[in-house]
Amino acid sequence: MMDPVQAFMQAHALATPLFAPTSRYHGIGSAQTTTPEGTVITFVKRRFVPPPERFSTLSEHTVASGDRLDNLAAHYLGDPLQYWRLCDANGAMDPTELTATVGRVLRITLPEGIPGDSDAG
């Protein structure tokens, strides 16, 4: 039998979003598994990175020496913590690869699913 305090906490955790709306994990649910010893472990389900072609390009940025992804996200997206959107838009699993090569052109895009005019043509 589950401890009443633990049951209360689990019930309220499931009713409350796990991540802020600006998080890359927002909207991703959780799941549970039980160990052979009976311990219940709650975890966040896997996030599948969308293909870059699902994003509408707003502009491009040519990487210069000293560029940092958080600064680029702050400049173009208004929030340094949104660097993950630049990763998604450019198909990067490792954020450091985006600014490692001077001269690389990065796509600055709208969030996935928001249509834009710049890709129309």
Coordinates of N, CA, C and O in Angstrom, one line a residue:
M1 N 0.8 -1.2 0.0 CA 0.0 0.0 0.0 C 0.9 1.2 0.0 O 1.9 1.3 0.7
M2 N 0.5 2.2 -0.8 CA 1.3 3.4 -0.9 C 1.0 4.4 0.2 O -0.1 4.5 0.7
D3 N 2.1 5.0 0.7 CA 2.1 6.0 1.7 C 1.1 7.1 1.3 O 1.2 7.6 0.1
P4 N 0.2 7.6 2.1 CA -0.8 8.6 1.7 C -0.1 9.9 1.3 O -0.6 10.6 0.4
V5 N 1.0 10.3 1.9 CA 1.7 11.5 1.5 C 2.3 11.4 0.1 O 2.1 12.2 -0.8
Q6 N 2.9 10.2 -0.2 CA 3.4 9.9 -1.5 C 2.3 9.9 -2.6 O 2.4 10.4 -3.7
A7 N 1.2 9.3 -2.2 CA 0.0 9.3 -3.1 C -0.5 10.7 -3.4 O -0.8 11.0 -4.6
F8 N -0.6 11.5 -2.4 CA -1.0 12.9 -2.6 C 0.0 13.6 -3.6 O -0.4 14.3 -4.5
M9 N 1.3 13.5 -3.3 CA 2.3 14.2 -4.1 C 2.2 13.7 -5.6 O 2.3 14.5 -6.5
Q10 N 2.1 12.4 -5.8 CA 2.0 11.9 -7.2 C 0.8 12.4 -7.9 O 0.8 12.8 -9.0
A11 N -0.4 12.4 -7.2 CA -1.6 12.9 -7.8 C -1.5 14.4 -8.2 O -1.9 14.7 -9.3
H12 N -0.9 15.2 -7.4 CA -0.7 16.6 -7.7 C 0.4 16.9 -8.8 O 0.2 17.8 -9.5
A13 N 1.4 16.0 -8.8 CA 2.4 16.2 -9.8 C 1.9 15.9 -11.1 O 2.3 16.5 -12.1
L14 N 1.0 14.9 -11.3 CA 0.5 14.6 -12.6 C -0.5 15.7 -13.1 O -0.7 15.8 -14.3
A15 N -1.2 16.4 -12.1 CA -2.1 17.4 -12.5 C -1.4 18.7 -12.9 O -2.0 19.6 -13.6
T16 N -0.2 18.9 -12.5 CA 0.6 20.1 -12.8 C 1.5 19.9 -13.9 O 2.2 18.8 -13.9
P17 N 1.6 20.8 -14.9 CA 2.6 20.6 -15.9 C 4.0 20.4 -15.3 O 4.4 21.1 -14.4
L18 N 4.8 19.5 -15.9 CA 6.1 19.2 -15.4 C 7.1 20.3 -15.8 O 8.1 20.5 -15.1
F19 N 6.9 21.0 -16.9 CA 7.8 21.9 -17.4 C 7.1 23.2 -17.9 O 6.0 23.2 -18.3
A20 N 7.9 24.3 -17.8 CA 7.3 25.6 -18.2 C 7.0 25.6 -19.7 O 7.6 24.9 -20.4
P21 N 6.1 26.5 -20.1 CA 5.8 26.5 -21.6 C 7.0 26.8 -22.5 O 6.9 26.5 -23.6
T22 N 8.0 27.5 -21.9 CA 9.2 27.8 -22.8 C 10.2 26.6 -22.8 O 11.2 26.7 -23.5
S23 N 10.0 25.6 -22.1 CA 10.9 24.5 -22.0 C 10.8 23.6 -23.2 O 9.7 23.4 -23.7
R24 N 11.9 23.0 -23.7 CA 11.8 22.0 -24.8 C 11.0 20.8 -24.4 O 10.6 20.0 -25.2
Y25 N 10.8 20.6 -23.1 CA 10.1 19.4 -22.6 C 8.6 19.7 -22.3 O 7.9 18.8 -21.9
H26 N 8.2 20.9 -22.5 CA 6.8 21.2 -22.3 C 5.9 20.4 -23.1 O 6.1 20.2 -24.3
G27 N 4.9 19.8 -22.5 CA 3.9 19.0 -23.2 C 4.3 17.5 -23.3 O 3.5 16.7 -23.8
I28 N 5.5 17.2 -22.9 CA 5.9 15.8 -22.9 C 5.5 15.2 -21.6 O 5.7 15.7 -20.5
G29 N 4.8 14.1 -21.7 CA 4.3 13.4 -20.5 C 5.3 12.7 -19.7 O 6.5 12.6 -20.1
S30 N 4.9 12.1 -18.6 CA 5.7 11.3 -17.8 C 5.2 9.8 -17.8 O 4.1 9.6 -18.3
A31 N 6.0 8.9 -17.4 CA 5.6 7.5 -17.3 C 6.2 7.0 -16.0 O 7.1 7.6 -15.4
Q32 N 5.8 5.8 -15.7 CA 6.3 5.2 -14.5 C 6.7 3.7 -14.8 O 6.2 3.1 -15.6
T33 N 7.7 3.3 -14.0 CA 8.1 1.9 -14.0 C 8.3 1.5 -12.6 O 8.6 2.3 -11.7
T34 N 8.2 0.2 -12.4 CA 8.4 -0.3 -11.0 C 9.5 -1.3 -11.0 O 9.6 -2.2 -11.9
T35 N 10.5 -1.1 -10.1 CA 11.6 -2.0 -10.0 C 11.2 -3.3 -9.4 O 10.1 -3.4 -8.8
P36 N 12.0 -4.3 -9.5 CA 11.6 -5.6 -9.0 C 11.4 -5.6 -7.4 O 10.7 -6.3 -6.9
E37 N 12.0 -4.6 -6.8 CA 11.9 -4.4 -5.4 C 10.6 -3.6 -5.0 O 10.3 -3.5 -3.8
G38 N 9.9 -3.2 -6.0 CA 8.6 -2.5 -5.8 C 8.7 -0.9 -5.8 O 7.7 -0.3 -5.5
T39 N 9.9 -0.4 -6.0 CA 10.0 1.1 -6.0 C 9.5 1.6 -7.3 O 9.8 1.2 -8.4
V40 N 8.6 2.6 -7.2 CA 8.0 3.2 -8.4 C 8.9 4.4 -8.8 O 9.2 5.3 -8.0
I41 N 9.3 4.4 -10.1 CA 10.2 5.5 -10.6 C 9.4 6.2 -11.7 O 9.0 5.6 -12.6
T42 N 9.3 7.5 -11.5 CA 8.6 8.3 -12.5 C 9.7 9.0 -13.3 O 10.7 9.5 -12.8
F43 N 9.5 9.1 -14.7 CA 10.5 9.7 -15.6 C 9.7 10.4 -16.7 O 8.6 10.2 -17.0
V44 N 10.5 11.3 -17.3 CA 9.9 12.1 -18.5 C 10.1 11.2 -19.7 O 11.2 10.6 -19.9
K45 N 9.1 11.1 -20.5 CA 9.2 10.4 -21.7 C 10.2 11.0 -22.7 O 10.5 12.2 -22.5
R46 N 10.6 10.2 -23.6 CA 11.6 10.7 -24.6 C 11.0 11.8 -25.5 O 9.9 11.8 -25.9
R47 N 11.9 12.8 -25.7 CA 11.5 13.9 -26.6 C 12.2 13.6 -28.0 O 13.4 13.4 -28.1
F48 N 11.3 13.6 -29.0 CA 11.8 13.4 -30.4 C 12.1 14.8 -31.0 O 11.2 15.6 -31.0
V49 N 13.3 15.0 -31.5 CA 13.6 16.3 -32.1 C 13.0 16.3 -33.5 O 13.2 15.4 -34.3
P50 N 12.2 17.4 -33.7 CA 11.5 17.5 -35.0 C 12.5 17.8 -36.2 O 13.6 18.4 -35.9
P51 N 12.2 17.3 -37.4 CA 13.1 17.6 -38.5 C 13.2 19.1 -38.8 O 12.2 19.8 -38.7
P52 N 14.4 19.6 -39.1 CA 14.5 21.1 -39.3 C 13.6 21.6 -40.4 O 13.2 22.8 -40.3
E53 N 13.2 20.8 -41.4 CA 12.3 21.3 -42.4 C 10.9 21.7 -41.9 O 10.1 22.3 -42.6
R54 N 10.6 21.4 -40.7 CA 9.3 21.7 -40.1 C 9.3 23.2 -39.6 O 8.3 23.6 -39.1
F55 N 10.4 23.9 -39.7 CA 10.5 25.2 -39.1 C 10.6 26.2 -40.3 O 11.3 26.0 -41.2
S56 N 9.9 27.3 -40.1 CA 9.9 28.4 -41.1 C 11.0 29.4 -40.7 O 11.1 29.9 -39.6
T57 N 11.9 29.7 -41.7 CA 13.0 30.5 -41.5 C 12.6 32.0 -41.4 O 11.9 32.5 -42.2
L58 N 13.1 32.7 -40.3 CA 12.9 34.1 -40.2 C 14.1 34.9 -40.7 O 14.0 35.9 -41.4
S59 N 15.3 34.4 -40.4 CA 16.5 35.0 -40.8 C 17.7 34.0 -40.7 O 17.4 32.8 -40.3
E60 N 18.8 34.4 -41.0 CA 20.0 33.6 -40.9 C 21.1 34.4 -40.1 O 21.1 35.6 -40.1
H61 N 22.0 33.6 -39.5 CA 23.1 34.2 -38.8 C 24.4 33.5 -39.2 O 24.4 32.3 -39.2
T62 N 25.4 34.3 -39.6 CA 26.7 33.7 -40.0 C 27.5 33.7 -38.7 O 27.8 34.8 -38.1
V63 N 28.0 32.6 -38.3 CA 28.8 32.5 -37.0 C 30.1 33.2 -37.1 O 30.8 33.1 -38.1
A64 N 30.3 34.1 -36.1 CA 31.6 34.8 -36.0 C 32.4 34.3 -34.9 O 31.8 33.7 -34.0
S65 N 33.7 34.6 -34.8 CA 34.5 34.2 -33.7 C 34.0 34.8 -32.4 O 33.6 36.0 -32.3
G66 N 33.9 33.9 -31.4 CA 33.4 34.3 -30.1 C 31.9 34.2 -29.9 O 31.4 34.5 -28.8
D67 N 31.1 33.9 -31.0 CA 29.7 33.7 -30.8 C 29.4 32.6 -29.8 O 30.1 31.6 -29.8
R68 N 28.4 32.9 -29.0 CA 27.8 31.9 -28.1 C 26.4 31.7 -28.4 O 25.6 32.6 -28.6
L69 N 25.9 30.4 -28.3 CA 24.6 30.1 -28.6 C 23.6 30.8 -27.7 O 22.5 31.2 -28.1
D70 N 23.9 30.9 -26.4 CA 23.0 31.6 -25.5 C 22.8 33.1 -25.9 O 21.7 33.6 -25.8
N71 N 23.9 33.7 -26.3 CA 23.8 35.1 -26.7 C 23.0 35.3 -28.0 O 22.3 36.2 -28.2
L72 N 23.2 34.3 -28.9 CA 22.4 34.3 -30.2 C 21.0 34.2 -29.9 O 20.1 34.8 -30.5
A73 N 20.6 33.2 -29.0 CA 19.2 33.0 -28.6 C 18.6 34.3 -28.0 O 17.5 34.7 -28.2
A74 N 19.4 34.9 -27.1 CA 18.9 36.2 -26.5 C 18.7 37.3 -27.6 O 17.7 38.0 -27.5
H75 N 19.6 37.4 -28.5 CA 19.5 38.4 -29.5 C 18.3 38.1 -30.5 O 17.5 39.0 -30.7
Y76 N 18.2 36.9 -31.0 CA 17.2 36.6 -32.0 C 15.9 36.2 -31.4 O 14.8 36.4 -32.0
L77 N 15.9 35.5 -30.3 CA 14.7 35.0 -29.7 C 14.2 35.7 -28.4 O 13.1 35.4 -27.9
G78 N 15.1 36.5 -27.9 CA 14.7 37.3 -26.7 C 14.9 36.6 -25.4 O 14.5 37.1 -24.4
D79 N 15.5 35.4 -25.4 CA 15.7 34.6 -24.2 C 16.8 33.6 -24.4 O 16.8 32.8 -25.3
P80 N 17.9 33.8 -23.6 CA 19.1 32.9 -23.8 C 18.8 31.5 -23.5 O 19.5 30.6 -24.0
L81 N 17.7 31.2 -22.7 CA 17.4 29.8 -22.4 C 16.7 29.1 -23.6 O 16.5 27.9 -23.6
Q82 N 16.4 29.8 -24.7 CA 15.8 29.3 -25.8 C 16.8 28.8 -26.9 O 16.4 28.5 -28.0
Y83 N 18.0 28.6 -26.4 CA 19.1 28.2 -27.4 C 18.7 26.8 -28.0 O 19.1 26.5 -29.1
W84 N 17.9 26.0 -27.3 CA 17.5 24.7 -27.8 C 16.7 24.9 -29.1 O 16.7 24.0 -30.0
R85 N 16.0 26.0 -29.3 CA 15.2 26.2 -30.5 C 16.2 26.4 -31.7 O 15.9 25.9 -32.8
L86 N 17.3 27.0 -31.5 CA 18.3 27.1 -32.5 C 18.9 25.7 -32.9 O 19.1 25.4 -34.0
C87 N 19.1 24.9 -31.8 CA 19.5 23.5 -32.1 C 18.5 22.7 -32.9 O 18.9 22.1 -33.9
D88 N 17.3 22.8 -32.5 CA 16.2 22.1 -33.3 C 16.2 22.6 -34.7 O 16.1 21.8 -35.7
A89 N 16.2 23.9 -34.9 CA 16.1 24.5 -36.3 C 17.2 24.1 -37.2 O 17.1 24.1 -38.4
N90 N 18.4 23.8 -36.6 CA 19.6 23.5 -37.4 C 20.0 22.0 -37.3 O 21.1 21.7 -37.7
G91 N 19.1 21.2 -36.7 CA 19.4 19.8 -36.6 C 20.6 19.4 -35.8 O 21.3 18.4 -36.1
A92 N 20.9 20.1 -34.7 CA 22.0 19.9 -33.9 C 21.6 19.1 -32.6 O 20.8 19.6 -31.9
M93 N 22.3 18.0 -32.3 CA 22.1 17.3 -31.1 C 23.1 17.9 -30.0 O 22.8 17.8 -28.8
D94 N 24.2 18.4 -30.5 CA 25.2 19.0 -29.6 C 25.2 20.5 -29.8 O 25.7 20.9 -30.8
P95 N 24.7 21.3 -28.8 CA 24.7 22.7 -29.0 C 26.0 23.4 -29.4 O 26.1 24.3 -30.1
T96 N 27.1 22.8 -28.9 CA 28.4 23.4 -29.1 C 28.8 23.4 -30.6 O 29.6 24.2 -31.1
E97 N 28.3 22.4 -31.4 CA 28.6 22.3 -32.8 C 28.1 23.5 -33.6 O 28.7 23.8 -34.6
L98 N 27.1 24.2 -33.1 CA 26.5 25.2 -33.9 C 27.4 26.5 -34.0 O 27.4 27.2 -35.0
T99 N 28.2 26.7 -33.0 CA 29.1 27.9 -33.1 C 30.6 27.5 -33.2 O 31.5 28.4 -33.1
A100 N 30.9 26.3 -33.4 CA 32.3 25.8 -33.5 C 33.0 26.2 -34.7 O 34.2 26.4 -34.7
T101 N 32.2 26.4 -35.8 CA 32.8 26.7 -37.1 C 32.5 28.2 -37.5 O 31.3 28.4 -37.8
V102 N 33.5 29.0 -37.5 CA 33.3 30.4 -38.0 C 32.9 30.3 -39.5 O 33.4 29.6 -40.3
G103 N 31.8 31.1 -39.8 CA 31.3 31.1 -41.2 C 30.1 30.2 -41.4 O 29.4 30.3 -42.4
R104 N 29.8 29.4 -40.4 CA 28.6 28.5 -40.6 C 27.4 29.4 -40.5 O 27.3 30.3 -39.8
V105 N 26.4 29.1 -41.4 CA 25.2 29.8 -41.4 C 24.1 29.1 -40.6 O 23.8 27.9 -40.9
L106 N 23.6 29.8 -39.6 CA 22.5 29.2 -38.8 C 21.2 29.7 -39.2 O 21.0 30.9 -39.5
R107 N 20.2 28.9 -39.2 CA 18.8 29.3 -39.5 C 18.2 29.8 -38.2 O 18.3 29.1 -37.1
I108 N 17.6 30.9 -38.2 CA 16.8 31.5 -37.1 C 15.3 31.3 -37.5 O 14.9 31.8 -38.6
T109 N 14.6 30.5 -36.8 CA 13.2 30.1 -37.2 C 12.1 30.4 -36.2 O 12.4 30.7 -35.1
L110 N 10.9 30.3 -36.7 CA 9.8 30.3 -35.9 C 9.7 29.0 -35.2 O 10.3 28.0 -35.6
P111 N 8.9 28.9 -34.1 CA 8.7 27.6 -33.4 C 8.1 26.6 -34.4 O 7.4 27.0 -35.3
E112 N 8.3 25.3 -34.2 CA 7.7 24.3 -35.0 C 6.2 24.4 -35.1 O 5.5 24.7 -34.1
G113 N 5.7 24.3 -36.3 CA 4.3 24.3 -36.5 C 3.7 25.7 -36.8 O 2.5 25.9 -37.2
I114 N 4.5 26.8 -36.7 CA 4.0 28.1 -37.0 C 4.5 28.5 -38.3 O 5.7 28.6 -38.6
P115 N 3.6 28.7 -39.3 CA 4.0 28.9 -40.7 C 4.5 30.3 -40.8 O 4.2 31.2 -40.1
G116 N 5.4 30.5 -41.8 CA 6.0 31.8 -42.1 C 6.1 31.9 -43.6 O 5.9 31.0 -44.4
D117 N 6.3 33.2 -44.1 CA 6.3 33.5 -45.5 C 7.7 33.2 -46.1 O 7.8 32.9 -47.3
S118 N 8.8 33.2 -45.3 CA 10.1 33.1 -45.9 C 10.4 31.8 -46.5 O 11.3 31.7 -47.3
D119 N 9.7 30.7 -46.1 CA 10.0 29.4 -46.7 C 9.2 29.1 -47.9 O 9.2 28.0 -48.5
A120 N 8.3 30.0 -48.3 CA 7.4 29.8 -49.4 C 8.0 29.9 -50.8 O 7.3 29.8 -51.8
G121 N 9.2 30.2 -50.9 CA 9.7 30.2 -52.1 C 10.5 30.5 -53.1 O 10.7 30.6 -54.1

